């Protein structure tokens, strides 16, 4: 990356002008596409892009695959919601508390589980997340299974709206808010990847025993990666709470959420900077498209065969919801990518040595 | 007295978990792959049992060997189509691929058979079984017995037949096995087939008293994961014990405290065990 | 692959995700239902019922309901109802996004939904923000109308009403049979809906002569219900209130039978117990369970439309209509009624029409005394009926005006059935 020698400056293989152009496009997007739904799609893509990028710092760079990040996401969402609903405290005030709780959780979860290898770590993360989910579902103080609903606050002024972080006239503040978070996470990820910290993490990820024998403090590096990852994940959770104005255990910390977060990154390509971003910007629009056009289509004169007839579309997991077509396609897509391009979609752009 | 009931019920449920867990452990043991779509095999077997009853009038007892054979073939098919490419793959592509398979199979089931819940009507194994103040659903007892029998069969196969020993050899050391002339590819296929067949039998047994819908596999497979993890990946016997333990904890723990928390105990136990023994009770390194 | 291709692909996908326009004079109704997820089956059938309603309204049917014998909305020159729907899969953020899309892109005049109260909440929040009317025929959470929204209207009874109906019935049947009942247990699926019943019952059980309450909740993903039922057995309640979907309803009763758990009465909040699959799966073990439901064929004796719609539904889906689809059907009829009376399809006019809604009970296929909204948008004439399964069929046993059979209380023990 030496401009002086005439070579184009690249950010992980992507020319700088593409990066700048992309950022510019993102900034200009909501001004051009003013329909709330179109803005919503990109807001979701940015949200998941941030989540994926944050996850990747732990999962990709450090090789600790966690299918339990929903815990931190949920902590962010619930802290924001709880303090707002009960005390009228805006996230501007409650975010340090949310981060504190999340960091404590990270310590409690990370320290004991980091010494687990491979599948054990993955499962541990799943089970811990499930455990937290069950506990929250039964904790009346935060609404139990019903969750917390935000009261609508009609702001008197823009400043008032900014304080309450509720914007009803336009999505732009939400959009630029998450865009900022997104850019920050990508920036941090970039700085980690190509700096000493990144190399240490890589060493931890790939040659743990060798690294340890060289005196690298494995646990410390894993924890650092986890905390950075948690930082962004928690903030995303807070954003989500303010955006949707309804938090309940399923949409904030269930296994589904944890899986989604991990998958955006895996699908796009872990271990790289742009992989999770790519993953988010492919999966979110595609699933939204499929669902918007293929769901709710139940033939009125369904075949009268009582059972076994081809009938309505149903989905269970993922962002799908377009019913079956969406999920069939999605599942197929995953299988195909996993089989032919296990490094993720980014493998089409990058060659991996 | 009710505690005896609790314990026995836990055992019954545990035997089913054990059967599910063993299939999982088999695939892992031989090729280091965790098959997240495992529960979906069970789901398919349950639907097969349902359709055999509805359209052919086959009692589950009759259809179970047929379905077992079909599931074996299905498992081999999945291996050839997808599992093969996961040999030696790192963690993430595995998780990725088998998860995609799970999503696809669930979606396929929904697509073909809708979300309706189906059940098998009463059959020869229905009815109550009472003994000295203890009550059991006969079908469940039969299913538990069937699970135990299948487990024993599987152990016998793995430990006493040539193919079974070859499987073990491949699990121990693929290279060495190949050097000995064992067709590892065939071994992998057999493992997938066996895994599908055993959980398929479990599905048929379950179908005699449980509900059938596209989501049913997930319910049984998550505790089975805990079971395998507790027993230790790679050990089929460990998975068996793990299943029993999980069944006991779930029913017992849920009864003693609150049913809401019953899965927590399983998770808690897992964490406790792996912190002390990072490879589970009997797992391989 | 080049970056350009990727960018074009992404843009094209986003553009394609836009909605589709429709005729200008039609009344556009957005419908949110879960056709996927844990409540998929119920959601699918509920959506079918809504589509049936739209079809009946738009075309000519020989059915004794308003709008059936005419084409479209008479006051608007036969304008048709055009329905836009998208699956929310039970996820609140999706409900919110869908509502937004339906309003801003598909330009619907009114929304109906959403089965899940957790989805009805944020989606109606969006509607309230944008001033678009929102009618629910299916979401039962009392919190929805408690919000006091100007645009939100609920035609269905809430969990509070259901709890109140249960206790009223229990008080009556306790008195008439002379059998005491003091201990109560609530067995519920631990989600928004099930917890709603638990809360509602906890608030008022003492007022009806119950002294003890045991609450047992279970997570939706649980594989077996043994520990729950064993706890129930140990607690030995006289009466159990239950909230369960298909799978857990069937499983729980099977476990009750296996463990010989026999309370004097089990009253279920519709859903799993009211669905036809329940009886099919359990055979005679389904007997003596009560359901709070808002649909029964017996209503057809006084209201012919009930039987006619029921037949039509069966023709289309091969299944009988039941509680949730019937209420969704009613929701759409309420929507059509308001649209018809509205001076125009502007939000203000539709809202004014909704507030003035006064539908007679005889024009409904559900047992409500009528549809009239109070100041918070709740239908104060909504009520249900309680049925008991006897001999493999549901029979209304309460209230007395609709009852066709007497309730068998207490339920006979298992070994005497």
PDB file of C-alpha atoms in Angstrom, chain A residues 77-323:
ATOM      1  CA  UNK A  77     -31.646  -3.454  23.704  1.00  0.00           C
ATOM      2  CA  UNK A  78     -33.048  -4.200  27.125  1.00  0.00           C
ATOM      3  CA  UNK A  79     -30.943  -1.626  28.966  1.00  0.00           C
ATOM      4  CA  UNK A  80     -32.006   1.065  26.567  1.00  0.00           C
ATOM      5  CA  UNK A  81     -35.625  -0.020  26.760  1.00  0.00           C
ATOM      6  CA  UNK A  82     -35.765  -0.543  30.492  1.00  0.00           C
ATOM      7  CA  UNK A  83     -34.357   2.829  31.414  1.00  0.00           C
ATOM      8  CA  UNK A  84     -36.381   4.644  28.851  1.00  0.00           C
ATOM      9  CA  UNK A  85     -39.688   2.996  29.595  1.00  0.00           C
ATOM     10  CA  UNK A  86     -39.356   3.127  33.352  1.00  0.00           C
ATOM     11  CA  UNK A  87     -37.361   6.268  33.991  1.00  0.00           C
ATOM     12  CA  UNK A  88     -37.532   8.208  30.786  1.00  0.00           C
ATOM     13  CA  UNK A  89     -33.789   8.046  30.504  1.00  0.00           C
ATOM     14  CA  UNK A  90     -32.578   8.313  26.971  1.00  0.00           C
ATOM     15  CA  UNK A  91     -29.893   6.005  25.650  1.00  0.00           C
ATOM     16  CA  UNK A  92     -27.576   8.994  25.657  1.00  0.00           C
ATOM     17  CA  UNK A  93     -27.542   8.492  29.391  1.00  0.00           C
ATOM     18  CA  UNK A  94     -27.919   4.764  29.674  1.00  0.00           C
ATOM     19  CA  UNK A  95     -25.327   3.649  27.199  1.00  0.00           C
ATOM     20  CA  UNK A  96     -22.428   3.540  29.671  1.00  0.00           C
ATOM     21  CA  UNK A  97     -24.501   1.325  31.879  1.00  0.00           C
ATOM     22  CA  UNK A  98     -25.399  -0.932  29.005  1.00  0.00           C
ATOM     23  CA  UNK A  99     -21.766  -1.278  28.058  1.00  0.00           C
ATOM     24  CA  UNK A 100     -20.803  -1.945  31.623  1.00  0.00           C
ATOM     25  CA  UNK A 101     -23.331  -4.720  31.971  1.00  0.00           C
ATOM     26  CA  UNK A 102     -22.283  -6.135  28.640  1.00  0.00           C
ATOM     27  CA  UNK A 103     -18.613  -6.084  29.543  1.00  0.00           C
ATOM     28  CA  UNK A 104     -19.268  -7.787  32.814  1.00  0.00           C
ATOM     29  CA  UNK A 105     -21.255 -10.410  30.977  1.00  0.00           C
ATOM     30  CA  UNK A 106     -18.421 -10.765  28.497  1.00  0.00           C
ATOM     31  CA  UNK A 107     -15.973 -11.408  31.297  1.00  0.00           C
ATOM     32  CA  UNK A 108     -18.216 -13.858  33.014  1.00  0.00           C
ATOM     33  CA  UNK A 109     -18.896 -15.695  29.806  1.00  0.00           C
ATOM     34  CA  UNK A 110     -15.555 -15.327  28.105  1.00  0.00           C
ATOM     35  CA  UNK A 111     -13.117 -16.197  30.825  1.00  0.00           C
ATOM     36  CA  UNK A 112     -14.355 -19.673  31.560  1.00  0.00           C
ATOM     37  CA  UNK A 113     -15.263 -20.572  28.008  1.00  0.00           C
ATOM     38  CA  UNK A 114     -12.178 -19.389  26.198  1.00  0.00           C
ATOM     39  CA  UNK A 115     -10.282 -22.438  27.169  1.00  0.00           C
ATOM     40  CA  UNK A 116     -12.737 -24.606  25.288  1.00  0.00           C
ATOM     41  CA  UNK A 117     -11.796 -25.647  21.847  1.00  0.00           C
ATOM     42  CA  UNK A 118     -13.683 -25.984  18.620  1.00  0.00           C
ATOM     43  CA  UNK A 119     -17.196 -27.289  18.860  1.00  0.00           C
ATOM     44  CA  UNK A 120     -17.248 -27.064  22.601  1.00  0.00           C
ATOM     45  CA  UNK A 121     -16.854 -23.326  22.520  1.00  0.00           C
ATOM     46  CA  UNK A 122     -19.577 -22.970  19.935  1.00  0.00           C
ATOM     47  CA  UNK A 123     -21.985 -25.049  21.937  1.00  0.00           C
ATOM     48  CA  UNK A 124     -21.074 -23.305  25.151  1.00  0.00           C
ATOM     49  CA  UNK A 125     -21.911 -19.989  23.542  1.00  0.00           C
ATOM     50  CA  UNK A 126     -25.221 -21.402  22.337  1.00  0.00           C
ATOM     51  CA  UNK A 127     -26.179 -22.797  25.694  1.00  0.00           C
ATOM     52  CA  UNK A 128     -25.210 -19.706  27.606  1.00  0.00           C
ATOM     53  CA  UNK A 129     -27.225 -17.577  25.244  1.00  0.00           C
ATOM     54  CA  UNK A 130     -30.196 -19.874  25.586  1.00  0.00           C
ATOM     55  CA  UNK A 131     -29.866 -19.792  29.348  1.00  0.00           C
ATOM     56  CA  UNK A 132     -29.879 -16.006  29.396  1.00  0.00           C
ATOM     57  CA  UNK A 133     -32.840 -16.008  27.054  1.00  0.00           C
ATOM     58  CA  UNK A 134     -34.806 -18.257  29.362  1.00  0.00           C
ATOM     59  CA  UNK A 135     -33.928 -16.193  32.403  1.00  0.00           C
ATOM     60  CA  UNK A 136     -34.972 -12.964  30.757  1.00  0.00           C
ATOM     61  CA  UNK A 137     -38.193 -14.554  29.503  1.00  0.00           C
ATOM     62  CA  UNK A 138     -39.120 -15.227  33.078  1.00  0.00           C
ATOM     63  CA  UNK A 139     -37.950 -12.023  34.667  1.00  0.00           C
ATOM     64  CA  UNK A 140     -40.922  -9.846  35.323  1.00  0.00           C
ATOM     65  CA  UNK A 141     -38.924  -6.740  35.931  1.00  0.00           C
ATOM     66  CA  UNK A 142     -38.095  -6.564  32.264  1.00  0.00           C
ATOM     67  CA  UNK A 143     -41.463  -7.736  31.143  1.00  0.00           C
ATOM     68  CA  UNK A 144     -40.823 -11.450  30.989  1.00  0.00           C
ATOM     69  CA  UNK A 145     -42.000 -13.021  27.784  1.00  0.00           C
ATOM     70  CA  UNK A 146     -44.030  -9.948  26.925  1.00  0.00           C
ATOM     71  CA  UNK A 147     -41.101  -7.572  26.920  1.00  0.00           C
ATOM     72  CA  UNK A 148     -41.128  -3.814  27.000  1.00  0.00           C
ATOM     73  CA  UNK A 149     -42.971  -1.469  24.760  1.00  0.00           C
ATOM     74  CA  UNK A 150     -41.859   2.089  24.182  1.00  0.00           C
ATOM     75  CA  UNK A 151     -44.339   4.872  24.685  1.00  0.00           C
ATOM     76  CA  UNK A 152     -44.550   7.078  21.641  1.00  0.00           C
ATOM     77  CA  UNK A 153     -42.954  10.387  22.360  1.00  0.00           C
ATOM     78  CA  UNK A 154     -43.992  13.179  20.101  1.00  0.00           C
ATOM     79  CA  UNK A 155     -41.040  15.464  20.156  1.00  0.00           C
ATOM     80  CA  UNK A 156     -41.537  19.161  20.491  1.00  0.00           C
ATOM     81  CA  UNK A 157     -38.377  20.032  18.706  1.00  0.00           C
ATOM     82  CA  UNK A 158     -35.576  18.381  16.856  1.00  0.00           C
ATOM     83  CA  UNK A 159     -33.422  18.622  19.927  1.00  0.00           C
ATOM     84  CA  UNK A 160     -36.113  16.952  21.958  1.00  0.00           C
ATOM     85  CA  UNK A 161     -36.371  14.199  19.401  1.00  0.00           C
ATOM     86  CA  UNK A 162     -32.629  13.793  19.430  1.00  0.00           C
ATOM     87  CA  UNK A 163     -32.632  13.489  23.174  1.00  0.00           C
ATOM     88  CA  UNK A 164     -35.335  10.855  23.168  1.00  0.00           C
ATOM     89  CA  UNK A 165     -33.878   9.185  20.104  1.00  0.00           C
ATOM     90  CA  UNK A 166     -37.329   8.740  18.704  1.00  0.00           C
ATOM     91  CA  UNK A 167     -37.822  10.096  15.256  1.00  0.00           C
ATOM     92  CA  UNK A 168     -41.190   9.855  13.704  1.00  0.00           C
ATOM     93  CA  UNK A 169     -41.174  12.245  10.860  1.00  0.00           C
ATOM     94  CA  UNK A 170     -38.290  10.769   9.025  1.00  0.00           C
ATOM     95  CA  UNK A 171     -35.966   7.838   9.155  1.00  0.00           C
ATOM     96  CA  UNK A 172     -32.927   9.903   8.338  1.00  0.00           C
ATOM     97  CA  UNK A 173     -31.686  10.292  11.893  1.00  0.00           C
ATOM     98  CA  UNK A 174     -31.902   6.524  12.378  1.00  0.00           C
ATOM     99  CA  UNK A 175     -30.165   5.988   9.105  1.00  0.00           C
ATOM    100  CA  UNK A 176     -27.244   8.251   9.787  1.00  0.00           C
ATOM    101  CA  UNK A 177     -26.997   6.991  13.310  1.00  0.00           C
ATOM    102  CA  UNK A 178     -26.517   3.429  12.236  1.00  0.00           C
ATOM    103  CA  UNK A 179     -24.328   4.496   9.367  1.00  0.00           C
ATOM    104  CA  UNK A 180     -21.988   6.150  11.822  1.00  0.00           C
ATOM    105  CA  UNK A 181     -21.882   3.043  13.941  1.00  0.00           C
ATOM    106  CA  UNK A 182     -21.300   0.967  10.847  1.00  0.00           C
ATOM    107  CA  UNK A 183     -18.425   3.073   9.620  1.00  0.00           C
ATOM    108  CA  UNK A 184     -16.899   3.081  13.071  1.00  0.00           C
ATOM    109  CA  UNK A 185     -17.053  -0.697  13.309  1.00  0.00           C
ATOM    110  CA  UNK A 186     -15.569  -1.209   9.873  1.00  0.00           C
ATOM    111  CA  UNK A 187     -12.839   1.262  10.670  1.00  0.00           C
ATOM    112  CA  UNK A 188     -11.996  -0.478  13.909  1.00  0.00           C
ATOM    113  CA  UNK A 189     -12.062  -3.819  12.182  1.00  0.00           C
ATOM    114  CA  UNK A 190      -9.731  -2.508   9.524  1.00  0.00           C
ATOM    115  CA  UNK A 191      -7.313  -1.123  12.042  1.00  0.00           C
ATOM    116  CA  UNK A 192      -7.242  -4.395  13.876  1.00  0.00           C
ATOM    117  CA  UNK A 193      -6.813  -6.548  10.862  1.00  0.00           C
ATOM    118  CA  UNK A 194      -3.714  -4.993   9.501  1.00  0.00           C
ATOM    119  CA  UNK A 195      -2.034  -4.087  12.722  1.00  0.00           C
ATOM    120  CA  UNK A 196      -0.172  -6.012  15.352  1.00  0.00           C
ATOM    121  CA  UNK A 197      -3.327  -6.778  17.259  1.00  0.00           C
ATOM    122  CA  UNK A 198      -4.719  -8.471  14.210  1.00  0.00           C
ATOM    123  CA  UNK A 199      -1.661 -10.602  13.788  1.00  0.00           C
ATOM    124  CA  UNK A 200      -1.756 -11.666  17.387  1.00  0.00           C
ATOM    125  CA  UNK A 201      -5.400 -12.572  17.050  1.00  0.00           C
ATOM    126  CA  UNK A 202      -4.650 -14.522  13.938  1.00  0.00           C
ATOM    127  CA  UNK A 203      -1.931 -16.362  15.756  1.00  0.00           C
ATOM    128  CA  UNK A 204      -4.328 -17.175  18.528  1.00  0.00           C
ATOM    129  CA  UNK A 205      -6.842 -18.326  15.987  1.00  0.00           C
ATOM    130  CA  UNK A 206      -4.647 -20.566  13.946  1.00  0.00           C
ATOM    131  CA  UNK A 207      -1.714 -21.665  15.980  1.00  0.00           C
ATOM    132  CA  UNK A 208      -2.826 -21.406  19.514  1.00  0.00           C
ATOM    133  CA  UNK A 209      -0.271 -23.734  20.972  1.00  0.00           C
ATOM    134  CA  UNK A 210       2.592 -22.190  19.055  1.00  0.00           C
ATOM    135  CA  UNK A 211       1.518 -18.739  20.091  1.00  0.00           C
ATOM    136  CA  UNK A 212       1.293 -19.746  23.679  1.00  0.00           C
ATOM    137  CA  UNK A 213       4.749 -21.213  23.582  1.00  0.00           C
ATOM    138  CA  UNK A 214       6.015 -17.898  22.312  1.00  0.00           C
ATOM    139  CA  UNK A 215       4.621 -16.232  25.363  1.00  0.00           C
ATOM    140  CA  UNK A 216       1.561 -14.683  23.832  1.00  0.00           C
ATOM    141  CA  UNK A 217      -1.082 -14.184  26.460  1.00  0.00           C
ATOM    142  CA  UNK A 218      -3.876 -16.036  24.712  1.00  0.00           C
ATOM    143  CA  UNK A 219      -6.590 -15.289  27.195  1.00  0.00           C
ATOM    144  CA  UNK A 220      -5.866 -11.604  27.179  1.00  0.00           C
ATOM    145  CA  UNK A 221      -6.071 -11.294  23.413  1.00  0.00           C
ATOM    146  CA  UNK A 222      -9.228 -13.283  23.211  1.00  0.00           C
ATOM    147  CA  UNK A 223     -10.765 -11.052  25.824  1.00  0.00           C
ATOM    148  CA  UNK A 224      -9.720  -7.922  23.980  1.00  0.00           C
ATOM    149  CA  UNK A 225     -11.302  -9.207  20.816  1.00  0.00           C
ATOM    150  CA  UNK A 226     -14.432 -10.164  22.702  1.00  0.00           C
ATOM    151  CA  UNK A 227     -14.748  -6.768  24.348  1.00  0.00           C
ATOM    152  CA  UNK A 228     -14.395  -4.878  21.104  1.00  0.00           C
ATOM    153  CA  UNK A 229     -16.906  -7.179  19.514  1.00  0.00           C
ATOM    154  CA  UNK A 230     -19.273  -6.742  22.424  1.00  0.00           C
ATOM    155  CA  UNK A 231     -18.941  -2.978  22.339  1.00  0.00           C
ATOM    156  CA  UNK A 232     -20.428  -2.668  18.907  1.00  0.00           C
ATOM    157  CA  UNK A 233     -22.917  -5.444  19.385  1.00  0.00           C
ATOM    158  CA  UNK A 234     -24.345  -3.807  22.477  1.00  0.00           C
ATOM    159  CA  UNK A 235     -24.606  -0.435  20.815  1.00  0.00           C
ATOM    160  CA  UNK A 236     -26.394  -2.073  17.929  1.00  0.00           C
ATOM    161  CA  UNK A 237     -28.828  -3.526  20.405  1.00  0.00           C
ATOM    162  CA  UNK A 238     -29.543  -0.107  21.803  1.00  0.00           C
ATOM    163  CA  UNK A 239     -30.103   1.206  18.316  1.00  0.00           C
ATOM    164  CA  UNK A 240     -32.480  -1.607  17.586  1.00  0.00           C
ATOM    165  CA  UNK A 241     -34.529  -0.895  20.682  1.00  0.00           C
ATOM    166  CA  UNK A 242     -34.914   2.745  19.747  1.00  0.00           C
ATOM    167  CA  UNK A 243     -35.735   1.880  16.175  1.00  0.00           C
ATOM    168  CA  UNK A 244     -38.331  -0.822  16.690  1.00  0.00           C
ATOM    169  CA  UNK A 245     -39.615   0.512  20.007  1.00  0.00           C
ATOM    170  CA  UNK A 246     -40.488  -2.927  21.246  1.00  0.00           C
ATOM    171  CA  UNK A 247     -38.123  -5.365  22.865  1.00  0.00           C
ATOM    172  CA  UNK A 248     -38.920  -8.864  23.839  1.00  0.00           C
ATOM    173  CA  UNK A 249     -36.735 -11.883  24.334  1.00  0.00           C
ATOM    174  CA  UNK A 250     -37.333 -13.483  20.952  1.00  0.00           C
ATOM    175  CA  UNK A 251     -36.378 -10.583  18.763  1.00  0.00           C
ATOM    176  CA  UNK A 252     -33.387  -9.533  20.793  1.00  0.00           C
ATOM    177  CA  UNK A 253     -31.648 -12.473  22.357  1.00  0.00           C
ATOM    178  CA  UNK A 254     -33.016 -15.691  21.062  1.00  0.00           C
ATOM    179  CA  UNK A 255     -30.931 -18.280  19.321  1.00  0.00           C
ATOM    180  CA  UNK A 256     -32.322 -17.044  16.050  1.00  0.00           C
ATOM    181  CA  UNK A 257     -30.761 -13.642  16.556  1.00  0.00           C
ATOM    182  CA  UNK A 258     -27.404 -15.115  17.496  1.00  0.00           C
ATOM    183  CA  UNK A 259     -27.495 -17.319  14.442  1.00  0.00           C
ATOM    184  CA  UNK A 260     -28.366 -14.442  12.184  1.00  0.00           C
ATOM    185  CA  UNK A 261     -25.475 -12.384  13.453  1.00  0.00           C
ATOM    186  CA  UNK A 262     -22.988 -15.180  12.955  1.00  0.00           C
ATOM    187  CA  UNK A 263     -24.355 -16.071   9.591  1.00  0.00           C
ATOM    188  CA  UNK A 264     -24.129 -12.685   8.056  1.00  0.00           C
ATOM    189  CA  UNK A 265     -20.431 -12.852   8.710  1.00  0.00           C
ATOM    190  CA  UNK A 266     -19.967 -16.479   7.720  1.00  0.00           C
ATOM    191  CA  UNK A 267     -21.938 -16.093   4.547  1.00  0.00           C
ATOM    192  CA  UNK A 268     -19.991 -13.058   3.501  1.00  0.00           C
ATOM    193  CA  UNK A 269     -16.668 -14.424   4.526  1.00  0.00           C
ATOM    194  CA  UNK A 270     -15.052 -14.357   7.918  1.00  0.00           C
ATOM    195  CA  UNK A 271     -11.462 -13.468   8.535  1.00  0.00           C
ATOM    196  CA  UNK A 272     -11.776 -10.613   6.089  1.00  0.00           C
ATOM    197  CA  UNK A 273     -12.716  -7.026   6.554  1.00  0.00           C
ATOM    198  CA  UNK A 274     -15.330  -6.768   3.874  1.00  0.00           C
ATOM    199  CA  UNK A 275     -16.844 -10.203   4.186  1.00  0.00           C
ATOM    200  CA  UNK A 276     -19.484  -9.390   6.794  1.00  0.00           C
ATOM    201  CA  UNK A 277     -20.355  -6.183   4.992  1.00  0.00           C
ATOM    202  CA  UNK A 278     -20.874  -8.090   1.790  1.00  0.00           C
ATOM    203  CA  UNK A 279     -22.880 -10.709   3.625  1.00  0.00           C
ATOM    204  CA  UNK A 280     -25.218  -8.136   5.115  1.00  0.00           C
ATOM    205  CA  UNK A 281     -25.746  -6.253   1.897  1.00  0.00           C
ATOM    206  CA  UNK A 282     -26.586  -9.413   0.042  1.00  0.00           C
ATOM    207  CA  UNK A 283     -28.701 -11.308   2.521  1.00  0.00           C
ATOM    208  CA  UNK A 284     -30.842  -8.486   3.828  1.00  0.00           C
ATOM    209  CA  UNK A 285     -32.087  -7.078   0.525  1.00  0.00           C
ATOM    210  CA  UNK A 286     -32.495 -10.544  -0.961  1.00  0.00           C
ATOM    211  CA  UNK A 287     -34.550 -11.890   1.911  1.00  0.00           C
ATOM    212  CA  UNK A 288     -36.615  -8.722   2.070  1.00  0.00           C
ATOM    213  CA  UNK A 289     -37.270  -9.000  -1.628  1.00  0.00           C
ATOM    214  CA  UNK A 290     -38.235 -12.640  -1.427  1.00  0.00           C
ATOM    215  CA  UNK A 291     -40.528 -12.072   1.482  1.00  0.00           C
ATOM    216  CA  UNK A 292     -42.142  -8.971   0.070  1.00  0.00           C
ATOM    217  CA  UNK A 293     -43.032 -10.792  -3.088  1.00  0.00           C
ATOM    218  CA  UNK A 294     -43.605 -14.335  -2.059  1.00  0.00           C
ATOM    219  CA  UNK A 295     -45.233 -14.324   1.293  1.00  0.00           C
ATOM    220  CA  UNK A 296     -48.916 -14.338   2.027  1.00  0.00           C
ATOM    221  CA  UNK A 297     -49.595 -16.215  -1.124  1.00  0.00           C
ATOM    222  CA  UNK A 298     -52.008 -18.889  -0.149  1.00  0.00           C
ATOM    223  CA  UNK A 299     -54.257 -20.109  -2.889  1.00  0.00           C
ATOM    224  CA  UNK A 300     -57.835 -19.492  -1.951  1.00  0.00           C
ATOM    225  CA  UNK A 301     -58.891 -22.745  -3.465  1.00  0.00           C
ATOM    226  CA  UNK A 302     -56.223 -24.786  -1.890  1.00  0.00           C
ATOM    227  CA  UNK A 303     -56.235 -28.354  -2.894  1.00  0.00           C
ATOM    228  CA  UNK A 304     -58.800 -30.105  -0.796  1.00  0.00           C
ATOM    229  CA  UNK A 305     -56.442 -32.910  -0.043  1.00  0.00           C
ATOM    230  CA  UNK A 306     -56.530 -33.045   3.691  1.00  0.00           C
ATOM    231  CA  UNK A 307     -52.899 -33.900   4.128  1.00  0.00           C
ATOM    232  CA  UNK A 308     -49.930 -34.249   1.925  1.00  0.00           C
ATOM    233  CA  UNK A 309     -51.016 -31.728  -0.646  1.00  0.00           C
ATOM    234  CA  UNK A 310     -48.770 -28.951  -1.694  1.00  0.00           C
ATOM    235  CA  UNK A 311     -50.031 -26.052   0.284  1.00  0.00           C
ATOM    236  CA  UNK A 312     -49.117 -22.883   2.048  1.00  0.00           C
ATOM    237  CA  UNK A 313     -45.603 -21.597   2.590  1.00  0.00           C
ATOM    238  CA  UNK A 314     -44.170 -21.593   6.024  1.00  0.00           C
ATOM    239  CA  UNK A 315     -40.900 -20.563   7.434  1.00  0.00           C
ATOM    240  CA  UNK A 316     -39.446 -20.946  10.858  1.00  0.00           C
ATOM    241  CA  UNK A 317     -36.005 -19.637  11.201  1.00  0.00           C
ATOM    242  CA  UNK A 318     -34.130 -16.765   9.794  1.00  0.00           C
ATOM    243  CA  UNK A 319     -34.871 -13.466   8.271  1.00  0.00           C
ATOM    244  CA  UNK A 320     -36.778 -15.376   5.653  1.00  0.00           C
ATOM    245  CA  UNK A 321     -40.448 -15.150   6.314  1.00  0.00           C
ATOM    246  CA  UNK A 322     -41.258 -15.095   2.667  1.00  0.00           C
ATOM    247  CA  UNK A 323     -42.559 -18.452   3.536  1.00  0.00           C
TER     248      UNK A 323
END
